[in-house]
Every structure is written in structure tokens, then in C-alpha cells.
Amino acid sequence: MDFLIIIIWTIGFILYFLPTIIGWNKRNSNAILAINLLLGWTFIGWMVAFIWSLSKDATPIIISKKSRKKKKKNKKSNKKIDLANENIESDISPVKEWNIKNENKNLK
């Protein structure tokens, strides 16, 4: 008779913590254990823990900050830089000429 009571208690314990046993390797196993332990005595709490333990873990979304296009170093990018330098020099050259003319006038 005592052996039968031990078996019944063991089966009841296993059934009570079945959601925790099923969800043991899940990412949120501690939350399943908490719901099962605290609310498992109600049928609704036990069902919530059981359904949660059977559901799949959400796949994490990885967000990368790297740009999708690889930057290529080619002659085109160098030409753009050269053109920018030429534009700057062409903008500065009239100023240089004006300064030279004024200096020549001051010398006379």
C-alpha cells in the first residue's frame, strides 16, 4: 500500500511539472518553471505553461550595421578627388592673380 502511494505521488509530480520538463532546453525555461510552479495548481496556469513549453522559440533577428555594398577602390574614385582638387585650385587661382597684380601696382 505504501509503495502504491509513492508511485501515485511520483506520477502526479511528473505530470504537474510536465511543462517544465518539456520546456527545459528552451530559451525561456525559467519563466515556464515559474508559471508552472506558481500557477500550475490552476488548470489555466498549467495549460499556459504547457502550451508555452510546446511552442517554438522565436528565431532571433540579427541586425548588421555593416554596409551591404563593398567599397571598391578604383580609378573613378581617384578621378573624383582630383576633379575636386582642380575645382578648388581654379577657384583660388583668380585670387592669386589679383594679389600678384596688386603687388605689382604697389611696387611701381
CSV table of N, CA and C in Angstrom, one decimal:
chain,number,residue,atom,x,y,z
A,1,MET,N,0.8,-1.2,0.0
A,1,MET,CA,0.0,0.0,0.0
A,1,MET,C,0.9,1.3,0.0
A,2,ASP,N,2.0,1.3,0.8
A,2,ASP,CA,2.8,2.5,0.8
A,2,ASP,C,3.6,2.6,-0.5
A,3,PHE,N,3.9,1.5,-1.1
A,3,PHE,CA,4.6,1.6,-2.4
A,3,PHE,C,3.7,2.2,-3.5
A,4,LEU,N,2.4,1.9,-3.5
A,4,LEU,CA,1.4,2.4,-4.4
A,4,LEU,C,1.2,3.9,-4.2
A,5,ILE,N,1.3,4.4,-3.0
A,5,ILE,CA,1.2,5.8,-2.7
A,5,ILE,C,2.4,6.6,-3.2
A,6,ILE,N,3.5,6.0,-3.1
A,6,ILE,CA,4.8,6.6,-3.6
A,6,ILE,C,4.7,6.7,-5.1
A,7,ILE,N,4.3,5.7,-5.8
A,7,ILE,CA,4.2,5.7,-7.2
A,7,ILE,C,3.1,6.7,-7.7
A,8,ILE,N,2.0,6.8,-7.0
A,8,ILE,CA,1.0,7.8,-7.4
A,8,ILE,C,1.5,9.2,-7.2
A,9,TRP,N,2.2,9.5,-6.1
A,9,TRP,CA,2.8,10.8,-5.9
A,9,TRP,C,3.9,11.1,-6.9
A,10,THR,N,4.7,10.2,-7.3
A,10,THR,CA,5.7,10.4,-8.3
A,10,THR,C,5.1,10.7,-9.7
A,11,ILE,N,4.1,10.0,-10.0
A,11,ILE,CA,3.4,10.2,-11.3
A,11,ILE,C,2.7,11.6,-11.3
A,12,GLY,N,2.1,11.9,-10.2
A,12,GLY,CA,1.5,13.3,-10.0
A,12,GLY,C,2.5,14.4,-10.1
A,13,PHE,N,3.7,14.2,-9.5
A,13,PHE,CA,4.7,15.2,-9.5
A,13,PHE,C,5.2,15.4,-11.0
A,14,ILE,N,5.4,14.3,-11.7
A,14,ILE,CA,5.9,14.3,-13.1
A,14,ILE,C,4.8,15.0,-13.9
A,15,LEU,N,3.6,14.7,-13.8
A,15,LEU,CA,2.5,15.3,-14.6
A,15,LEU,C,2.4,16.8,-14.2
A,16,TYR,N,2.6,17.2,-13.0
A,16,TYR,CA,2.4,18.6,-12.6
A,16,TYR,C,3.6,19.4,-13.2
A,17,PHE,N,4.8,18.8,-13.3
A,17,PHE,CA,5.9,19.6,-13.8
A,17,PHE,C,6.2,19.2,-15.3
A,18,LEU,N,5.3,18.6,-15.9
A,18,LEU,CA,5.5,18.2,-17.3
A,18,LEU,C,5.8,19.4,-18.2
A,19,PRO,N,5.1,20.5,-18.1
A,19,PRO,CA,5.5,21.6,-18.9
A,19,PRO,C,7.0,22.1,-18.7
A,20,THR,N,7.4,22.0,-17.5
A,20,THR,CA,8.8,22.4,-17.2
A,20,THR,C,9.8,21.4,-17.8
A,21,ILE,N,9.4,20.1,-17.7
A,21,ILE,CA,10.3,19.1,-18.2
A,21,ILE,C,10.4,19.2,-19.8
A,22,ILE,N,9.3,19.5,-20.4
A,22,ILE,CA,9.3,19.6,-21.9
A,22,ILE,C,10.0,20.8,-22.3
A,23,GLY,N,9.8,22.0,-21.6
A,23,GLY,CA,10.5,23.2,-22.0
A,23,GLY,C,11.8,23.4,-21.3
A,24,TRP,N,12.5,22.4,-20.8
A,24,TRP,CA,13.7,22.5,-20.1
A,24,TRP,C,14.8,23.2,-21.0
A,25,ASN,N,14.9,22.8,-22.2
A,25,ASN,CA,16.0,23.3,-23.1
A,25,ASN,C,15.6,24.5,-23.9
A,26,LYS,N,14.5,25.2,-23.5
A,26,LYS,CA,14.1,26.4,-24.2
A,26,LYS,C,14.9,27.6,-23.7
A,27,ARG,N,14.8,28.7,-24.4
A,27,ARG,CA,15.5,29.9,-24.0
A,27,ARG,C,14.8,30.5,-22.8
A,28,ASN,N,13.5,30.3,-22.7
A,28,ASN,CA,12.8,30.9,-21.5
A,28,ASN,C,12.3,29.9,-20.6
A,29,SER,N,13.1,28.9,-20.3
A,29,SER,CA,12.7,27.8,-19.4
A,29,SER,C,12.5,28.2,-18.0
A,30,ASN,N,13.2,29.3,-17.5
A,30,ASN,CA,12.9,29.8,-16.1
A,30,ASN,C,11.5,30.4,-16.0
A,31,ALA,N,11.0,31.0,-17.0
A,31,ALA,CA,9.7,31.6,-17.0
A,31,ALA,C,8.6,30.5,-17.0
A,32,ILE,N,8.9,29.5,-17.8
A,32,ILE,CA,7.9,28.3,-17.8
A,32,ILE,C,7.9,27.7,-16.4
A,33,LEU,N,9.1,27.5,-15.8
A,33,LEU,CA,9.1,26.9,-14.5
A,33,LEU,C,8.4,27.8,-13.5
A,34,ALA,N,8.5,29.1,-13.6
A,34,ALA,CA,7.8,30.0,-12.6
A,34,ALA,C,6.3,29.9,-12.8
A,35,ILE,N,5.8,29.9,-14.0
A,35,ILE,CA,4.4,29.8,-14.2
A,35,ILE,C,3.9,28.4,-13.8
A,36,ASN,N,4.6,27.4,-14.1
A,36,ASN,CA,4.2,26.1,-13.7
A,36,ASN,C,4.2,25.9,-12.2
A,37,LEU,N,5.2,26.5,-11.5
A,37,LEU,CA,5.3,26.3,-10.1
A,37,LEU,C,4.2,27.2,-9.3
A,38,LEU,N,4.1,28.4,-9.8
A,38,LEU,CA,3.1,29.3,-9.1
A,38,LEU,C,1.7,29.2,-9.5
A,39,LEU,N,1.5,28.9,-10.8
A,39,LEU,CA,0.1,28.9,-11.3
A,39,LEU,C,-0.3,27.5,-11.8
A,40,GLY,N,0.5,26.5,-11.7
A,40,GLY,CA,0.3,25.2,-12.2
A,40,GLY,C,-0.9,24.5,-11.4
A,41,TRP,N,-1.2,24.9,-10.2
A,41,TRP,CA,-2.3,24.3,-9.5
A,41,TRP,C,-3.6,24.7,-10.0
A,42,THR,N,-3.7,25.8,-10.8
A,42,THR,CA,-4.9,26.1,-11.6
A,42,THR,C,-4.8,25.4,-12.9
A,43,PHE,N,-5.9,25.0,-13.5
A,43,PHE,CA,-5.8,24.3,-14.8
A,43,PHE,C,-5.4,25.3,-15.8
A,44,ILE,N,-5.8,26.6,-15.8
A,44,ILE,CA,-5.4,27.5,-16.8
A,44,ILE,C,-3.9,27.8,-16.7
A,45,GLY,N,-3.4,28.0,-15.5
A,45,GLY,CA,-1.9,28.2,-15.4
A,45,GLY,C,-1.1,27.0,-15.9
A,46,TRP,N,-1.6,25.8,-15.7
A,46,TRP,CA,-0.9,24.7,-16.1
A,46,TRP,C,-0.9,24.6,-17.6
A,47,MET,N,-2.1,24.9,-18.2
A,47,MET,CA,-2.3,24.9,-19.7
A,47,MET,C,-1.4,25.9,-20.4
A,48,VAL,N,-1.3,27.1,-19.8
A,48,VAL,CA,-0.5,28.2,-20.3
A,48,VAL,C,1.0,27.7,-20.3
A,49,ALA,N,1.4,27.1,-19.2
A,49,ALA,CA,2.8,26.7,-19.2
A,49,ALA,C,3.1,25.5,-20.2
A,50,PHE,N,2.1,24.6,-20.3
A,50,PHE,CA,2.2,23.5,-21.2
A,50,PHE,C,2.2,24.0,-22.7
A,51,ILE,N,1.3,24.9,-23.0
A,51,ILE,CA,1.3,25.4,-24.4
A,51,ILE,C,2.6,26.1,-24.7
A,52,TRP,N,3.1,26.9,-23.7
A,52,TRP,CA,4.3,27.7,-23.9
A,52,TRP,C,5.5,26.7,-24.1
A,53,SER,N,5.5,25.6,-23.4
A,53,SER,CA,6.6,24.7,-23.5
A,53,SER,C,6.6,24.0,-24.8
A,54,LEU,N,5.4,23.8,-25.4
A,54,LEU,CA,5.4,23.2,-26.7
A,54,LEU,C,5.6,24.1,-27.9
A,55,SER,N,5.5,25.4,-27.7
A,55,SER,CA,5.8,26.3,-28.8
A,55,SER,C,7.3,26.5,-29.1
A,56,LYS,N,7.5,26.9,-30.3
A,56,LYS,CA,8.9,27.0,-30.8
A,56,LYS,C,9.5,28.3,-30.3
A,57,ASP,N,10.8,28.3,-30.0
A,57,ASP,CA,11.5,29.6,-29.7
A,57,ASP,C,11.5,30.5,-30.9
A,58,ALA,N,11.3,31.8,-30.7
A,58,ALA,CA,11.4,32.7,-31.8
A,58,ALA,C,12.8,32.8,-32.3
A,59,THR,N,13.0,32.9,-33.6
A,59,THR,CA,14.3,33.0,-34.1
A,59,THR,C,14.8,34.4,-34.0
A,60,PRO,N,16.0,34.6,-33.5
A,60,PRO,CA,16.5,35.9,-33.3
A,60,PRO,C,16.8,36.6,-34.6
A,61,ILE,N,16.5,37.9,-34.7
A,61,ILE,CA,16.8,38.7,-35.9
A,61,ILE,C,18.1,39.4,-35.7
A,62,ILE,N,19.1,39.2,-36.6
A,62,ILE,CA,20.4,39.8,-36.4
A,62,ILE,C,20.4,41.0,-37.3
A,63,ILE,N,20.7,42.1,-36.7
A,63,ILE,CA,20.8,43.4,-37.4
A,63,ILE,C,22.2,43.8,-37.6
A,64,SER,N,22.7,43.9,-38.8
A,64,SER,CA,24.1,44.2,-39.0
A,64,SER,C,24.2,45.7,-39.4
A,65,LYS,N,25.2,46.3,-38.9
A,65,LYS,CA,25.5,47.7,-39.2
A,65,LYS,C,26.4,47.9,-40.3
A,66,LYS,N,26.9,46.8,-40.9
A,66,LYS,CA,27.9,46.9,-42.0
A,66,LYS,C,27.1,47.2,-43.2
A,67,SER,N,27.7,48.0,-44.1
A,67,SER,CA,27.1,48.3,-45.4
A,67,SER,C,27.0,47.1,-46.3
A,68,ARG,N,26.0,47.0,-47.1
A,68,ARG,CA,25.8,45.9,-47.9
A,68,ARG,C,26.7,45.9,-49.1
A,69,LYS,N,27.0,47.1,-49.6
A,69,LYS,CA,27.9,47.2,-50.8
A,69,LYS,C,29.3,47.4,-50.3
A,70,LYS,N,30.2,46.6,-50.9
A,70,LYS,CA,31.6,46.8,-50.6
A,70,LYS,C,32.1,48.0,-51.4
A,71,LYS,N,32.9,48.8,-50.7
A,71,LYS,CA,33.5,49.9,-51.3
A,71,LYS,C,34.7,49.4,-52.2
A,72,LYS,N,34.7,49.9,-53.4
A,72,LYS,CA,35.7,49.5,-54.3
A,72,LYS,C,36.6,50.7,-54.5
A,73,LYS,N,37.9,50.4,-54.4
A,73,LYS,CA,38.9,51.5,-54.7
A,73,LYS,C,39.3,51.3,-56.2
A,74,ASN,N,38.9,52.3,-57.0
A,74,ASN,CA,39.2,52.2,-58.4
A,74,ASN,C,39.6,53.6,-58.9
A,75,LYS,N,39.9,53.7,-60.1
A,75,LYS,CA,40.4,55.0,-60.7
A,75,LYS,C,39.3,56.0,-60.7
A,76,LYS,N,38.0,55.6,-60.8
A,76,LYS,CA,36.9,56.6,-60.8
A,76,LYS,C,36.9,57.4,-59.5
A,77,SER,N,37.0,56.7,-58.4
A,77,SER,CA,37.0,57.5,-57.1
A,77,SER,C,38.2,58.4,-57.0
A,78,ASN,N,39.4,58.0,-57.6
A,78,ASN,CA,40.5,58.9,-57.5
A,78,ASN,C,40.3,60.1,-58.5
A,79,LYS,N,39.6,59.9,-59.6
A,79,LYS,CA,39.3,61.0,-60.5
A,79,LYS,C,38.4,62.0,-59.9
A,80,LYS,N,37.5,61.5,-59.1
A,80,LYS,CA,36.5,62.5,-58.4
A,80,LYS,C,37.3,63.3,-57.5
A,81,ILE,N,38.2,62.8,-56.8
A,81,ILE,CA,39.0,63.5,-55.8
A,81,ILE,C,39.9,64.5,-56.6
A,82,ASP,N,40.5,64.1,-57.7
A,82,ASP,CA,41.3,65.0,-58.5
A,82,ASP,C,40.5,66.1,-59.1
A,83,LEU,N,39.3,65.8,-59.5
A,83,LEU,CA,38.4,66.9,-60.0
A,83,LEU,C,38.1,67.9,-58.9
A,84,ALA,N,37.8,67.4,-57.8
A,84,ALA,CA,37.5,68.3,-56.6
A,84,ALA,C,38.7,69.2,-56.4
A,85,ASN,N,39.9,68.7,-56.4
A,85,ASN,CA,41.1,69.5,-56.2
A,85,ASN,C,41.3,70.5,-57.3
A,86,GLU,N,41.0,70.1,-58.5
A,86,GLU,CA,41.2,71.1,-59.6
A,86,GLU,C,40.1,72.2,-59.5
A,87,ASN,N,38.9,71.9,-59.1
A,87,ASN,CA,37.9,72.9,-58.9
A,87,ASN,C,38.4,73.9,-57.8
A,88,ILE,N,38.9,73.4,-56.8
A,88,ILE,CA,39.4,74.3,-55.7
A,88,ILE,C,40.5,75.2,-56.2
A,89,GLU,N,41.5,74.6,-56.9
A,89,GLU,CA,42.6,75.3,-57.4
A,89,GLU,C,42.1,76.4,-58.4
A,90,SER,N,41.2,76.1,-59.2
A,90,SER,CA,40.7,77.0,-60.2
A,90,SER,C,39.9,78.2,-59.5
A,91,ASP,N,39.3,77.9,-58.4
A,91,ASP,CA,38.7,79.0,-57.6
A,91,ASP,C,39.7,79.8,-56.9
A,92,ILE,N,40.8,79.3,-56.6
A,92,ILE,CA,41.8,80.1,-55.8
A,92,ILE,C,42.7,80.8,-56.8
A,93,SER,N,42.9,80.3,-58.0
A,93,SER,CA,43.9,81.0,-58.9
A,93,SER,C,43.5,82.4,-59.2
A,94,PRO,N,42.3,82.8,-59.5
A,94,PRO,CA,42.0,84.3,-59.7
A,94,PRO,C,42.4,85.1,-58.5
A,95,VAL,N,42.3,84.6,-57.3
A,95,VAL,CA,42.6,85.4,-56.1
A,95,VAL,C,44.2,85.6,-56.1
A,96,LYS,N,44.9,84.6,-56.5
A,96,LYS,CA,46.3,84.7,-56.6
A,96,LYS,C,46.7,85.7,-57.6
A,97,GLU,N,46.1,85.7,-58.8
A,97,GLU,CA,46.4,86.6,-59.8
A,97,GLU,C,46.1,88.0,-59.4
A,98,TRP,N,45.0,88.2,-58.7
A,98,TRP,CA,44.6,89.6,-58.2
A,98,TRP,C,45.7,90.1,-57.2
A,99,ASN,N,46.1,89.2,-56.3
A,99,ASN,CA,47.1,89.6,-55.4
A,99,ASN,C,48.5,90.0,-56.1
A,100,ILE,N,48.8,89.2,-57.1
A,100,ILE,CA,50.0,89.5,-57.8
A,100,ILE,C,49.9,90.8,-58.5
A,101,LYS,N,48.8,91.1,-59.1
A,101,LYS,CA,48.6,92.4,-59.8
A,101,LYS,C,48.7,93.5,-58.8
A,102,ASN,N,48.1,93.4,-57.7
A,102,ASN,CA,48.1,94.5,-56.7
A,102,ASN,C,49.5,94.7,-56.2
A,103,GLU,N,50.2,93.6,-56.0
A,103,GLU,CA,51.6,93.8,-55.5
A,103,GLU,C,52.5,94.5,-56.5
A,104,ASN,N,52.2,94.2,-57.8
A,104,ASN,CA,53.0,94.9,-58.9
A,104,ASN,C,52.6,96.3,-58.9
A,105,LYS,N,51.4,96.7,-58.7
A,105,LYS,CA,51.0,98.1,-58.7
A,105,LYS,C,51.6,98.8,-57.5
A,106,ASN,N,51.7,98.2,-56.4
A,106,ASN,CA,52.3,98.8,-55.2
A,106,ASN,C,53.8,99.0,-55.4
A,107,LEU,N,54.4,98.2,-56.1
A,107,LEU,CA,55.9,98.3,-56.3
A,107,LEU,C,56.2,99.5,-57.3
A,108,LYS,N,55.3,99.8,-58.1
A,108,LYS,CA,55.6,100.9,-59.1
A,108,LYS,C,55.5,102.2,-58.5
